[in-house]
Amino acid sequence: MVTSDDPARATTPRDPAATQAGAPRSQPEAVTADPAGPFGDVEPALARLAAMYGVATGYLDARDQPVAVPVVAVRRVLELMGVDTADPVAALAAAQAAPWRRLGPPSVVVKASAPTAVTLRLPAGLAPEAVRCELVLADGTVLAVTAGPAGERRELDGAQLVARPAPLPAGLPLGDHVLRVRAGELESTTQVVAVPDRVPEPTEPATNPARMWGWMVQLYALRSAGSWGMGDYADLATLAAWSGSAAGGRADVLLVNPLHAAAPTLPVQSSPYYPASRRFLSPLYLRPEDTPEYAAADPATRAAVDGHAAAAREAHLAADGFGELIDRDTVWKSKLAALELLFAWSPAAAAAGAGEAGAEVAEFALWCALAERHGPDWRVWPAELRDREPSALAAARAELADRVAFHRWLQARAEQQVAAAQAAAEAAGMRVGIVHDLAVGVDPAGADTWADRDAYAVGVSIGAPPDTFNQQGQDWGLPPWRPDRLAATGYAPLRRMIAAVLGRGGGLRVDHILGLFRLWWIPAGAGAGNGTYVRYDAEAMLGVLALEAAKAGALVVGEDLGTVEPTVATTLADFGVFGSSVLWFENDADGVPLPPAAWRARTMASVTTHDLPTAAGFLLGEHIRARAERGLLARPVAAETAEWRASRDALLAHLRAHGLLAPAAEPALEPETGDELAPELLQEAALGMHRLLVATPARIILAAPGDAVGDRLQPNLPSTVDSYPNWRLPVRDSDGRQVTLEELMADERVARLVAVLAEAAGQPGGPAASP
C-alpha cells in the first residue's frame, strides 16, 4: 500500500540510519524511549515493560524529530495485549518470570540448516539422567537431544531453576517437529518450525538470474464480452493464456489484485484490501457458465442463468465526471441468483457442497450462512453465536445446512476456476504465472476474526502516525495480529493463510511487508495520532513465509516502498524476498530521478501502483486535480501544481538524456489548458517510462494495461471513501472509453508496449533499445 494505505513508513528500532529512496514521505522510526531522554514522560518501569512487549514509547517523525508517545497510549496498547499496567514493576516481574513457568517455549521458529538452540528452564540440581530431551521429526523419526551446560539461574515460587540450551541438529527437514522434554516429574512439548534460509529462486539458479516481465491488473476492471459486468476468473485465464503466448509477448508474470472473499451480503465491499477473509476466495469473480453444473443443466435452467448474465452485463453505476462505473451489487445479485439455480438443480452440486471438506472451509461457509441470516458483522450477532458456543454452532449448522453446503460449493468452484487460470498460464509457458496480492489486514467484523479471534487484538486498529502528508495520521480500520498469541501457535493462522494463497498461483505479493516488522496500533476512539508502534518477530514471520513459499515453489515479493532502514532491506534480501520499485519514487535525496543503473536489482519494478497516478494521469496532473477538488492537499494548489510540473519536466528530460524518449517528441503544451501534453507525446512518454524500467537491472518488470491505452484515472485515491469511485473504475483509453479485454489484446498501443517490455527478458540487465 502507498499514500493513504501506508503513508508513514516507520522504520524498525535499533538503527537510526535510514536511506532515502525518493519516497514522498519519510518513514518514522519507532524507538524505545529513554525515560531520561528526549521522549519525556514514560516512567522507567513502564518503559522497560513496554520494551519487553515490543511497544514503542517514542519514534522519530517524518522530519527526523523525536515524538513522545503519550503515556496513556502506551498503557492502553499494553492493556490490549493483556498486560495490567496499574503496577508496572509487578507486571514486568510477572512477564520476566513467565518463560520460567514452562520447561520449554510453546513454539520456536528455527533455520533448518543451522537451528538455534531451544532454551530450557529446568529444576536445578537434577541428575543428568533425570532430564530427557528428544526431537520427534514430522516423519516420526526420534532424535536424542542433550541439554547443554547450565546458564542463568532464577528462584520462582521457592523453587530453584536453571536455564540450559537444547541444541538441535543441523540440516533439519523443513516443516513441523516436536521437542519433548521431561525433567523429573515435569513434561512439556515445544513445536519446532524448521524454515529454509531463504525463498528459493523462482526460475534459473542465482548464478544466472533471468529477467521477467508481465502485467499487473485490477481484475474487476477488465471485463470481456463473456463476463458479467466486471472481470472474472475466466477473464483471468484468458489474459494469462494470451500473456504467455507469442502474441502477448511471452510474459512470465501476471500480478492480480487480492481475490479475497467479501461478505456474501449487500452492499458488496468494493475494496479488495478490506476483505472478510484472506484465506478464502471471492465468489463474485465466478463465471457461472464455466461450472460443470451449467454444462449439465437443462435448457430452461441454462436460459434462466443466461438471463441473469444479460442483466448483469447491462448494469453499471454512474458518477459525474467518471462515466460508467462497476456495479458490484447488481453483479452479485445476478450471479447469486444464477448460482443458486445451478446449485439447486444439480444433485452433484448439492453433494459437492455437503460432502467432505476441510474444517476451515466448513467454518467459513457457516460464517457466510450466519452473515446472510444475522448480517455481516459477527460482533452484533446473538451472544451464543458471537462467542462461538459449541451447542449454538452445532444448531446453526443443522438449521442452515443448505446454505452452508451452498457456500462450500461456491468455494470449491472458485478454487477450480482460479486453478484453471494458473493452468492456462503454465500451459502458455509463463515461468511464474499468476502472482496473488495479499492484503495487509481483514475486516474486524469478518470471517477471519470470528474464526481466529484469539490471534487478533480487540479494541485496536492499525494505521499510520501523523506526517507531512496526513497531519492527523491514518486509521485503516484493520485489526492487528497479537504478536504473542501468533508466536505461541507457531504462526499457524498466518501460515494457513499464506499457504492457501500461494497454492493458487506462482507467487505472492505481500502488501505492506514492513508490517511483519512493526505496525502502528491505534486504540479504539483514541484517534490515529494517539497510537504507538508494536514490534513483531520479523525473522520468524519471514521464516514461515519462506517455508510456505518453498513448499509451493513460489515467488515472493514484498511491497517495501518508502524510506526503509538498511537492516529491513537487508533482512528481506537475505530471505530472498523481492522488493518493489516504483518510478515515481526512484529519486535521489534532492528529488532528481535516479539513473537506471542505480535501481535495485532484486525487485519487481513498475511505473505506478493502484494507489498512485497512472502514467497519463501523472503527465497531465490528474492526481493534483483529483486531490485538490476533494480538499486533500496539504499545501496551496499553486505550490503543488508547480512542484508537479517541475517533476514532470524533469522526468521527460531524464528520459531524453538516457535515450528513452524520441528527440522529436517535444513537450508541446496544448494552448487551451497549459498543462495538456500533445497526445503523441503522452503515448511516447508512457513508452519511455517503461523503456526506463527495462534499462534498470530490476529482475521483474510490470506494466498496467491502462498505461498502454492512456487511462488517466488511478484505481484508488487514498484518503477518500465516496468522493472518488475507488475500486469501481474500468480500464479506459485516452478518450475515457471503456476498454474490454478483447480490445486490449488486439490494440496496437498494447502491442507497442509489449515490444518494449519483452526486451527485459531478451536483454538481461542491458539498456532498452532506442525508441
CSV table of N, CA and C in Angstrom, one decimal, residues 211-215 239-254 424-433 701 751 753-755 757-762:
chain,number,residue,atom,x,y,z
A,211,ARG,N,15.7,-12.4,-16.2
A,211,ARG,CA,14.7,-11.3,-16.0
A,211,ARG,C,13.4,-11.7,-16.6
A,212,MET,N,12.3,-11.1,-16.0
A,212,MET,CA,11.0,-11.5,-16.5
A,212,MET,C,10.2,-10.2,-16.6
A,213,TRP,N,9.1,-10.3,-17.3
A,213,TRP,CA,8.1,-9.1,-17.3
A,213,TRP,C,6.7,-9.6,-17.3
A,214,GLY,N,5.8,-8.7,-17.0
A,214,GLY,CA,4.4,-9.2,-17.0
A,214,GLY,C,3.5,-8.0,-16.8
A,215,TRP,N,2.2,-8.3,-16.5
A,215,TRP,CA,1.2,-7.3,-16.3
A,215,TRP,C,0.8,-7.3,-14.8
A,239,LEU,N,-6.6,-13.8,-20.0
A,239,LEU,CA,-5.4,-12.9,-20.0
A,239,LEU,C,-4.1,-13.7,-19.8
A,240,ALA,N,-4.1,-14.7,-18.9
A,240,ALA,CA,-2.9,-15.5,-18.7
A,240,ALA,C,-2.5,-16.2,-20.0
A,241,ALA,N,-3.4,-16.8,-20.6
A,241,ALA,CA,-3.1,-17.6,-21.9
A,241,ALA,C,-2.5,-16.7,-22.9
A,242,TRP,N,-3.1,-15.5,-23.1
A,242,TRP,CA,-2.7,-14.5,-24.1
A,242,TRP,C,-1.3,-14.0,-23.7
A,243,SER,N,-1.1,-13.6,-22.4
A,243,SER,CA,0.1,-13.0,-22.0
A,243,SER,C,1.3,-13.9,-22.2
A,244,GLY,N,1.1,-15.2,-22.0
A,244,GLY,CA,2.2,-16.1,-22.1
A,244,GLY,C,2.5,-16.6,-23.6
A,245,SER,N,1.6,-16.2,-24.5
A,245,SER,CA,1.7,-16.6,-25.9
A,245,SER,C,2.6,-15.7,-26.6
A,246,ALA,N,3.0,-16.1,-27.8
A,246,ALA,CA,3.8,-15.3,-28.7
A,246,ALA,C,3.1,-13.9,-29.0
A,247,ALA,N,1.8,-14.0,-29.2
A,247,ALA,CA,1.0,-12.8,-29.5
A,247,ALA,C,1.1,-11.8,-28.3
A,248,GLY,N,1.2,-12.3,-27.1
A,248,GLY,CA,1.2,-11.5,-25.9
A,248,GLY,C,2.6,-11.2,-25.5
A,249,GLY,N,3.6,-11.6,-26.2
A,249,GLY,CA,5.0,-11.2,-25.9
A,249,GLY,C,5.7,-12.1,-25.0
A,250,ARG,N,5.1,-13.3,-24.6
A,250,ARG,CA,5.6,-14.3,-23.7
A,250,ARG,C,6.0,-13.7,-22.4
A,251,ALA,N,5.0,-13.1,-21.7
A,251,ALA,CA,5.2,-12.6,-20.4
A,251,ALA,C,5.3,-13.8,-19.4
A,252,ASP,N,5.9,-13.6,-18.3
A,252,ASP,CA,6.1,-14.6,-17.3
A,252,ASP,C,5.3,-14.4,-16.0
A,253,VAL,N,4.8,-13.2,-15.8
A,253,VAL,CA,4.2,-12.8,-14.5
A,253,VAL,C,2.9,-12.1,-14.8
A,254,LEU,N,1.9,-12.4,-14.0
A,254,LEU,CA,0.6,-11.7,-14.0
A,254,LEU,C,0.1,-11.4,-12.6
A,424,ALA,N,-3.7,-22.3,-17.3
A,424,ALA,CA,-3.6,-21.6,-18.6
A,424,ALA,C,-2.3,-20.8,-18.7
A,425,ALA,N,-1.9,-20.2,-17.6
A,425,ALA,CA,-0.6,-19.5,-17.6
A,425,ALA,C,0.5,-20.5,-17.8
A,426,GLU,N,0.5,-21.6,-17.1
A,426,GLU,CA,1.6,-22.6,-17.3
A,426,GLU,C,1.6,-23.2,-18.6
A,427,ALA,N,0.4,-23.5,-19.2
A,427,ALA,CA,0.3,-24.1,-20.5
A,427,ALA,C,0.8,-23.1,-21.6
A,428,ALA,N,0.7,-21.8,-21.3
A,428,ALA,CA,1.2,-20.8,-22.3
A,428,ALA,C,2.7,-20.6,-22.1
A,429,GLY,N,3.3,-21.2,-21.1
A,429,GLY,CA,4.8,-21.1,-21.0
A,429,GLY,C,5.2,-20.1,-20.0
A,430,MET,N,4.3,-19.5,-19.2
A,430,MET,CA,4.7,-18.5,-18.2
A,430,MET,C,5.5,-19.2,-17.1
A,431,ARG,N,6.7,-18.6,-16.8
A,431,ARG,CA,7.5,-19.2,-15.8
A,431,ARG,C,7.0,-19.1,-14.4
A,432,VAL,N,6.3,-18.0,-14.1
A,432,VAL,CA,5.7,-17.8,-12.7
A,432,VAL,C,4.2,-17.9,-12.8
A,433,GLY,N,3.6,-17.2,-13.7
A,433,GLY,CA,2.1,-17.2,-13.8
A,433,GLY,C,1.5,-16.2,-12.9
A,701,ILE,N,9.8,-6.8,-14.4
A,701,ILE,CA,9.2,-5.5,-14.9
A,701,ILE,C,7.7,-5.8,-15.1
A,751,ALA,N,0.4,-3.6,-28.2
A,751,ALA,CA,1.5,-4.3,-28.9
A,751,ALA,C,2.8,-3.5,-28.8
A,753,LEU,N,3.7,-1.5,-26.4
A,753,LEU,CA,4.3,-1.6,-25.1
A,753,LEU,C,4.8,-3.0,-24.8
A,754,VAL,N,4.1,-4.1,-25.4
A,754,VAL,CA,4.6,-5.4,-25.2
A,754,VAL,C,6.0,-5.6,-25.8
A,755,ALA,N,6.2,-4.9,-27.0
A,755,ALA,CA,7.5,-5.0,-27.6
A,755,ALA,C,8.6,-4.4,-26.8
A,757,LEU,N,8.5,-4.1,-23.4
A,757,LEU,CA,8.6,-4.9,-22.2
A,757,LEU,C,9.4,-6.2,-22.5
A,758,ALA,N,9.1,-6.8,-23.6
A,758,ALA,CA,9.8,-8.1,-24.0
A,758,ALA,C,11.3,-8.0,-24.0
A,759,GLU,N,11.8,-6.8,-24.2
A,759,GLU,CA,13.3,-6.6,-24.1
A,759,GLU,C,13.8,-7.0,-22.8
A,760,ALA,N,13.0,-6.9,-21.7
A,760,ALA,CA,13.6,-7.2,-20.4
A,760,ALA,C,14.0,-8.7,-20.3
A,761,ALA,N,13.2,-9.6,-21.0
A,761,ALA,CA,13.6,-11.0,-21.0
A,761,ALA,C,14.7,-11.3,-22.0
A,762,GLY,N,14.7,-10.5,-23.1
A,762,GLY,CA,15.7,-10.8,-24.2
A,762,GLY,C,17.0,-10.2,-24.0
